[in-house]
């Protein structure tokens, strides 16, 4: 059974940084793509970043581009999200997701393209 476990969330002031981690129970080489999504209260789940496992190609939503960085460690079976210059509007529950089948590039920020999900970790940006 696939398990994804997020950690690293918390509270931070605007302009601050956090690094989220996602541990996979098996090898991340079993996946084609992994992503980070977020959901704020009353809003739909939003894709923020994805990374191809084969070649580490990355892509970001416009709302986080230049501030967030997604990365993986194949040795540790981990995916990370470094979040810098955080804003209050980044406040949300952040989820790690993985998909083993190929996903078209333009659909990789769509949450319904992913079969495997973590339980989420809360990020709060407030002064």
Short mmCIF file of N, CA and C in Angstrom, two decimals:
data_model
loop_
_atom_site.label_atom_id
_atom_site.label_comp_id
_atom_site.label_asym_id
_atom_site.label_seq_id
_atom_site.Cartn_x
_atom_site.Cartn_y
_atom_site.Cartn_z
N UNK A 1 0.85 -1.20 0.00
CA UNK A 1 0.00 0.00 0.00
C UNK A 1 0.88 1.24 0.00
N UNK A 2 0.59 2.14 -0.92
CA UNK A 2 1.38 3.36 -1.04
C UNK A 2 1.04 4.30 0.11
N UNK A 3 2.09 4.83 0.73
CA UNK A 3 1.89 5.84 1.76
C UNK A 3 2.79 7.03 1.49
N UNK A 4 2.19 8.20 1.58
CA UNK A 4 2.93 9.45 1.48
C UNK A 4 2.69 10.22 2.76
N UNK A 5 3.76 10.65 3.41
CA UNK A 5 3.63 11.33 4.69
C UNK A 5 4.36 12.67 4.63
N UNK A 6 3.58 13.75 4.78
CA UNK A 6 4.14 15.09 4.75
C UNK A 6 4.58 15.53 6.14
N UNK A 7 5.55 16.42 6.17
CA UNK A 7 5.98 17.04 7.42
C UNK A 7 6.60 18.39 7.09
N UNK A 8 6.80 19.20 8.14
CA UNK A 8 7.49 20.46 7.96
C UNK A 8 6.60 21.69 7.96
N UNK A 9 5.29 21.49 8.05
CA UNK A 9 4.40 22.64 8.11
C UNK A 9 4.52 23.38 9.42
N UNK A 10 3.88 24.54 9.48
CA UNK A 10 3.93 25.34 10.71
C UNK A 10 3.48 26.75 10.45
N UNK A 11 3.77 27.61 11.41
CA UNK A 11 3.41 29.02 11.31
C UNK A 11 4.65 29.86 11.08
N UNK A 12 4.53 30.84 10.20
CA UNK A 12 5.66 31.68 9.86
C UNK A 12 5.16 33.07 9.52
N UNK A 13 6.01 34.07 9.72
CA UNK A 13 5.64 35.43 9.38
C UNK A 13 5.80 35.67 7.88
N UNK A 14 5.08 36.64 7.35
CA UNK A 14 5.26 36.98 5.93
C UNK A 14 6.72 37.27 5.62
N UNK A 15 7.18 36.76 4.48
CA UNK A 15 8.58 36.90 4.11
C UNK A 15 9.45 35.77 4.57
N UNK A 16 8.92 34.91 5.43
CA UNK A 16 9.68 33.81 5.97
C UNK A 16 9.73 32.60 5.04
N UNK A 17 10.36 31.54 5.53
CA UNK A 17 10.56 30.33 4.73
C UNK A 17 10.15 29.09 5.52
N UNK A 18 9.74 28.08 4.78
CA UNK A 18 9.49 26.75 5.34
C UNK A 18 9.92 25.73 4.29
N UNK A 19 10.31 24.55 4.76
CA UNK A 19 10.60 23.46 3.84
C UNK A 19 9.73 22.27 4.20
N UNK A 20 8.88 21.88 3.27
CA UNK A 20 8.04 20.72 3.45
C UNK A 20 8.73 19.48 2.92
N UNK A 21 8.49 18.37 3.60
CA UNK A 21 9.05 17.08 3.17
C UNK A 21 7.92 16.08 2.99
N UNK A 22 8.10 15.16 2.07
CA UNK A 22 7.13 14.09 1.85
C UNK A 22 7.91 12.79 1.71
N UNK A 23 7.63 11.87 2.62
CA UNK A 23 8.29 10.57 2.61
C UNK A 23 7.39 9.54 1.97
N UNK A 24 7.94 8.82 0.98
CA UNK A 24 7.19 7.76 0.32
C UNK A 24 7.54 6.42 0.95
N UNK A 25 6.53 5.56 1.09
CA UNK A 25 6.75 4.26 1.73
C UNK A 25 7.59 3.32 0.87
N UNK A 26 7.52 3.50 -0.44
CA UNK A 26 8.32 2.67 -1.35
C UNK A 26 9.25 3.54 -2.16
N UNK A 27 9.71 3.02 -3.26
CA UNK A 27 10.63 3.76 -4.11
C UNK A 27 9.88 4.78 -4.96
N UNK A 28 10.39 6.01 -4.99
CA UNK A 28 9.74 7.03 -5.84
C UNK A 28 10.00 6.75 -7.32
N UNK A 29 10.89 5.82 -7.60
CA UNK A 29 11.13 5.43 -8.99
C UNK A 29 9.92 4.71 -9.58
N UNK A 30 8.98 4.31 -8.70
CA UNK A 30 7.74 3.69 -9.18
C UNK A 30 6.76 4.72 -9.74
N UNK A 31 7.06 6.00 -9.56
CA UNK A 31 6.16 7.06 -10.01
C UNK A 31 6.71 7.77 -11.24
N UNK A 32 5.82 8.32 -12.02
CA UNK A 32 6.25 9.13 -13.16
C UNK A 32 6.37 10.59 -12.76
N UNK A 33 5.49 11.02 -11.88
CA UNK A 33 5.48 12.42 -11.47
C UNK A 33 5.00 12.53 -10.03
N UNK A 34 5.56 13.50 -9.32
CA UNK A 34 5.09 13.83 -7.98
C UNK A 34 4.82 15.32 -7.92
N UNK A 35 3.86 15.68 -7.09
CA UNK A 35 3.49 17.09 -7.02
C UNK A 35 3.12 17.54 -5.63
N UNK A 36 3.08 18.86 -5.48
CA UNK A 36 2.57 19.48 -4.26
C UNK A 36 1.33 20.28 -4.61
N UNK A 37 0.33 20.12 -3.78
CA UNK A 37 -0.93 20.82 -3.93
C UNK A 37 -1.26 21.51 -2.62
N UNK A 38 -2.18 22.45 -2.68
CA UNK A 38 -2.61 23.11 -1.45
C UNK A 38 -4.10 23.41 -1.53
N UNK A 39 -4.70 23.49 -0.34
CA UNK A 39 -6.12 23.80 -0.26
C UNK A 39 -6.37 24.72 0.92
N UNK A 40 -6.85 25.90 0.60
CA UNK A 40 -7.22 26.87 1.63
C UNK A 40 -8.69 26.69 1.97
N UNK A 41 -9.11 27.10 3.16
CA UNK A 41 -10.51 26.94 3.55
C UNK A 41 -11.45 27.58 2.53
N UNK A 42 -12.46 26.81 2.10
CA UNK A 42 -13.45 27.32 1.18
C UNK A 42 -13.00 27.39 -0.27
N UNK A 43 -11.79 26.91 -0.54
CA UNK A 43 -11.27 26.96 -1.91
C UNK A 43 -10.98 25.56 -2.44
N UNK A 44 -10.88 25.46 -3.75
CA UNK A 44 -10.55 24.18 -4.37
C UNK A 44 -9.07 23.87 -4.19
N UNK A 45 -8.76 22.58 -4.26
CA UNK A 45 -7.36 22.18 -4.19
C UNK A 45 -6.61 22.70 -5.43
N UNK A 46 -5.45 23.28 -5.17
CA UNK A 46 -4.68 23.96 -6.21
C UNK A 46 -3.31 23.31 -6.36
N UNK A 47 -2.91 23.01 -7.59
CA UNK A 47 -1.57 22.49 -7.81
C UNK A 47 -0.57 23.61 -7.78
N UNK A 48 0.55 23.43 -7.07
CA UNK A 48 1.56 24.48 -6.99
C UNK A 48 2.86 24.10 -7.69
N UNK A 49 3.19 22.80 -7.72
CA UNK A 49 4.45 22.40 -8.35
C UNK A 49 4.43 20.91 -8.64
N UNK A 50 5.14 20.52 -9.71
CA UNK A 50 5.34 19.09 -9.98
C UNK A 50 6.77 18.86 -10.44
N UNK A 51 7.20 17.59 -10.31
CA UNK A 51 8.53 17.21 -10.73
C UNK A 51 8.46 15.83 -11.38
N UNK A 52 9.09 15.69 -12.53
CA UNK A 52 9.19 14.39 -13.19
C UNK A 52 10.27 13.56 -12.50
N UNK A 53 9.96 12.32 -12.19
CA UNK A 53 10.91 11.49 -11.50
C UNK A 53 12.06 11.08 -12.40
N UNK A 54 11.81 10.89 -13.67
CA UNK A 54 12.84 10.38 -14.58
C UNK A 54 13.96 11.39 -14.81
N UNK A 55 13.60 12.67 -14.99
CA UNK A 55 14.63 13.65 -15.35
C UNK A 55 14.61 14.90 -14.49
N UNK A 56 13.77 14.90 -13.44
CA UNK A 56 13.67 16.03 -12.49
C UNK A 56 13.23 17.33 -13.14
N UNK A 57 12.55 17.24 -14.27
CA UNK A 57 11.93 18.45 -14.83
C UNK A 57 10.88 18.97 -13.85
N UNK A 58 10.84 20.29 -13.69
CA UNK A 58 9.90 20.89 -12.74
C UNK A 58 9.01 21.92 -13.42
N UNK A 59 7.92 22.21 -12.73
CA UNK A 59 7.00 23.25 -13.22
C UNK A 59 6.26 23.81 -12.02
N UNK A 60 5.96 25.11 -12.09
CA UNK A 60 5.31 25.79 -10.97
C UNK A 60 4.09 26.56 -11.43
N UNK A 61 3.15 26.72 -10.53
CA UNK A 61 2.02 27.60 -10.82
C UNK A 61 2.52 29.04 -10.79
N UNK A 62 1.81 29.91 -11.45
CA UNK A 62 2.22 31.31 -11.51
C UNK A 62 2.24 31.94 -10.11
N UNK A 63 1.39 31.46 -9.23
CA UNK A 63 1.28 32.05 -7.90
C UNK A 63 2.51 31.80 -7.03
N UNK A 64 3.30 30.79 -7.35
CA UNK A 64 4.46 30.47 -6.52
C UNK A 64 5.78 30.52 -7.28
N UNK A 65 5.73 30.71 -8.58
CA UNK A 65 6.94 30.69 -9.40
C UNK A 65 7.94 31.72 -8.90
N UNK A 66 9.19 31.30 -8.75
CA UNK A 66 10.23 32.19 -8.27
C UNK A 66 10.36 32.21 -6.76
N UNK A 67 9.40 31.63 -6.05
CA UNK A 67 9.44 31.61 -4.58
C UNK A 67 9.54 30.18 -4.02
N UNK A 68 8.95 29.21 -4.72
CA UNK A 68 8.95 27.82 -4.26
C UNK A 68 9.87 26.99 -5.15
N UNK A 69 10.46 25.96 -4.55
CA UNK A 69 11.32 25.04 -5.29
C UNK A 69 10.98 23.60 -4.89
N UNK A 70 10.65 22.78 -5.88
CA UNK A 70 10.37 21.37 -5.64
C UNK A 70 11.62 20.57 -6.00
N UNK A 71 11.89 19.55 -5.21
CA UNK A 71 13.05 18.70 -5.47
C UNK A 71 12.78 17.29 -4.94
N UNK A 72 13.63 16.35 -5.36
CA UNK A 72 13.47 14.98 -4.90
C UNK A 72 14.82 14.42 -4.46
N UNK A 73 14.77 13.40 -3.63
CA UNK A 73 15.94 12.59 -3.32
C UNK A 73 15.57 11.15 -3.64
N UNK A 74 16.15 10.62 -4.71
CA UNK A 74 15.83 9.24 -5.09
C UNK A 74 16.38 8.25 -4.08
N UNK A 75 17.50 8.61 -3.46
CA UNK A 75 18.10 7.72 -2.46
C UNK A 75 17.23 7.60 -1.22
N UNK A 76 16.61 8.71 -0.82
CA UNK A 76 15.82 8.74 0.41
C UNK A 76 14.33 8.57 0.15
N UNK A 77 13.93 8.50 -1.14
CA UNK A 77 12.50 8.39 -1.48
C UNK A 77 11.70 9.54 -0.88
N UNK A 78 12.22 10.73 -1.09
CA UNK A 78 11.61 11.93 -0.53
C UNK A 78 11.35 12.96 -1.64
N UNK A 79 10.33 13.77 -1.44
CA UNK A 79 10.12 14.95 -2.26
C UNK A 79 9.98 16.14 -1.32
N UNK A 80 10.52 17.27 -1.74
CA UNK A 80 10.58 18.46 -0.89
C UNK A 80 9.92 19.65 -1.59
N UNK A 81 9.49 20.59 -0.77
CA UNK A 81 9.02 21.87 -1.29
C UNK A 81 9.62 22.96 -0.42
N UNK A 82 10.61 23.65 -0.97
CA UNK A 82 11.21 24.80 -0.28
C UNK A 82 10.35 26.02 -0.62
N UNK A 83 9.86 26.67 0.42
CA UNK A 83 8.97 27.81 0.23
C UNK A 83 9.63 29.04 0.84
N UNK A 84 9.94 30.00 0.00
CA UNK A 84 10.55 31.25 0.43
C UNK A 84 9.63 32.43 0.15
N UNK A 85 9.94 33.55 0.77
CA UNK A 85 9.15 34.77 0.57
C UNK A 85 7.66 34.49 0.73
N UNK A 86 7.32 33.80 1.79
CA UNK A 86 5.94 33.39 1.99
C UNK A 86 5.02 34.58 2.21
N UNK A 87 3.80 34.43 1.71
CA UNK A 87 2.78 35.47 1.79
C UNK A 87 1.58 34.92 2.55
N UNK A 88 0.76 35.79 3.12
CA UNK A 88 -0.45 35.31 3.81
C UNK A 88 -1.33 34.45 2.90
N UNK A 89 -1.38 34.75 1.62
CA UNK A 89 -2.21 33.97 0.70
C UNK A 89 -1.65 32.57 0.43
N UNK A 90 -0.46 32.27 0.94
CA UNK A 90 0.07 30.90 0.85
C UNK A 90 -0.48 30.00 1.96
N UNK A 91 -1.22 30.57 2.88
CA UNK A 91 -1.79 29.80 3.97
C UNK A 91 -2.75 28.75 3.43
N UNK A 92 -2.51 27.49 3.78
CA UNK A 92 -3.32 26.38 3.28
C UNK A 92 -2.82 25.08 3.90
N UNK A 93 -3.57 24.02 3.67
CA UNK A 93 -3.06 22.67 3.92
C UNK A 93 -2.35 22.22 2.65
N UNK A 94 -1.11 21.77 2.81
CA UNK A 94 -0.30 21.35 1.67
C UNK A 94 -0.25 19.83 1.60
N UNK A 95 -0.47 19.31 0.40
CA UNK A 95 -0.51 17.88 0.16
C UNK A 95 0.55 17.46 -0.84
N UNK A 96 1.14 16.32 -0.56
CA UNK A 96 2.03 15.66 -1.49
C UNK A 96 1.21 14.64 -2.28
N UNK A 97 1.51 14.50 -3.58
CA UNK A 97 0.79 13.55 -4.41
C UNK A 97 1.74 12.85 -5.36
N UNK A 98 1.35 11.67 -5.80
CA UNK A 98 2.17 10.89 -6.72
C UNK A 98 1.29 10.15 -7.71
N UNK A 99 1.84 9.95 -8.89
CA UNK A 99 1.12 9.22 -9.92
C UNK A 99 2.11 8.33 -10.66
N UNK A 100 1.73 7.06 -10.86
CA UNK A 100 2.64 6.11 -11.51
C UNK A 100 2.49 6.12 -13.03
N UNK A 101 1.31 6.47 -13.53
CA UNK A 101 1.11 6.48 -14.98
C UNK A 101 1.56 7.83 -15.55
N UNK A 102 1.82 7.84 -16.85
CA UNK A 102 2.22 9.08 -17.50
C UNK A 102 1.06 10.08 -17.47
N UNK A 103 1.37 11.31 -17.15
CA UNK A 103 0.39 12.40 -17.14
C UNK A 103 0.86 13.47 -18.11
N UNK A 104 -0.03 13.90 -18.99
CA UNK A 104 0.32 14.97 -19.91
C UNK A 104 0.82 16.19 -19.14
N UNK A 105 1.84 16.86 -19.69
CA UNK A 105 2.45 17.97 -18.98
C UNK A 105 1.44 19.04 -18.58
N UNK A 106 0.51 19.33 -19.46
CA UNK A 106 -0.41 20.42 -19.17
C UNK A 106 -1.47 20.03 -18.14
N UNK A 107 -1.50 18.75 -17.75
CA UNK A 107 -2.46 18.30 -16.75
C UNK A 107 -1.82 18.01 -15.40
N UNK A 108 -0.53 18.24 -15.27
CA UNK A 108 0.17 17.81 -14.06
C UNK A 108 -0.10 18.67 -12.84
N UNK A 109 -0.76 19.78 -12.99
CA UNK A 109 -1.20 20.56 -11.83
C UNK A 109 -2.68 20.32 -11.52
N UNK A 110 -3.26 19.33 -12.18
CA UNK A 110 -4.66 18.98 -11.93
C UNK A 110 -4.72 17.86 -10.88
N UNK A 111 -5.40 18.10 -9.79
CA UNK A 111 -5.36 17.14 -8.68
C UNK A 111 -5.97 15.80 -9.03
N UNK A 112 -6.94 15.78 -9.97
CA UNK A 112 -7.59 14.51 -10.27
C UNK A 112 -6.74 13.61 -11.16
N UNK A 113 -5.54 14.05 -11.54
CA UNK A 113 -4.62 13.21 -12.31
C UNK A 113 -3.77 12.31 -11.42
N UNK A 114 -3.86 12.50 -10.09
CA UNK A 114 -2.99 11.79 -9.15
C UNK A 114 -3.78 10.79 -8.34
N UNK A 115 -3.22 9.60 -8.19
CA UNK A 115 -3.89 8.53 -7.45
C UNK A 115 -3.49 8.47 -5.98
N UNK A 116 -2.30 8.93 -5.66
CA UNK A 116 -1.78 8.73 -4.30
C UNK A 116 -1.58 10.09 -3.62
N UNK A 117 -2.04 10.15 -2.36
CA UNK A 117 -2.02 11.42 -1.62
C UNK A 117 -1.55 11.21 -0.19
N UNK A 118 -0.90 12.23 0.33
CA UNK A 118 -0.60 12.26 1.75
C UNK A 118 -1.76 12.85 2.52
N UNK A 119 -1.58 12.95 3.83
CA UNK A 119 -2.66 13.43 4.70
C UNK A 119 -2.68 14.96 4.83
N UNK A 120 -1.62 15.61 4.40
CA UNK A 120 -1.57 17.07 4.43
C UNK A 120 -0.84 17.62 5.64
N UNK A 121 -0.28 18.81 5.46
CA UNK A 121 0.38 19.52 6.56
C UNK A 121 0.00 21.00 6.46
N UNK A 122 -0.34 21.59 7.60
CA UNK A 122 -0.83 22.96 7.63
C UNK A 122 0.33 23.95 7.55
N UNK A 123 0.16 24.94 6.69
CA UNK A 123 1.08 26.07 6.61
C UNK A 123 0.28 27.34 6.84
N UNK A 124 0.71 28.12 7.83
CA UNK A 124 0.03 29.37 8.15
C UNK A 124 1.03 30.51 8.09
N UNK A 125 0.71 31.52 7.28
CA UNK A 125 1.57 32.69 7.12
C UNK A 125 0.81 33.89 7.66
N UNK A 126 1.30 34.41 8.77
CA UNK A 126 0.57 35.49 9.43
C UNK A 126 1.53 36.30 10.30
N UNK A 127 1.23 37.59 10.40
CA UNK A 127 2.03 38.43 11.29
C UNK A 127 1.39 38.50 12.66
#
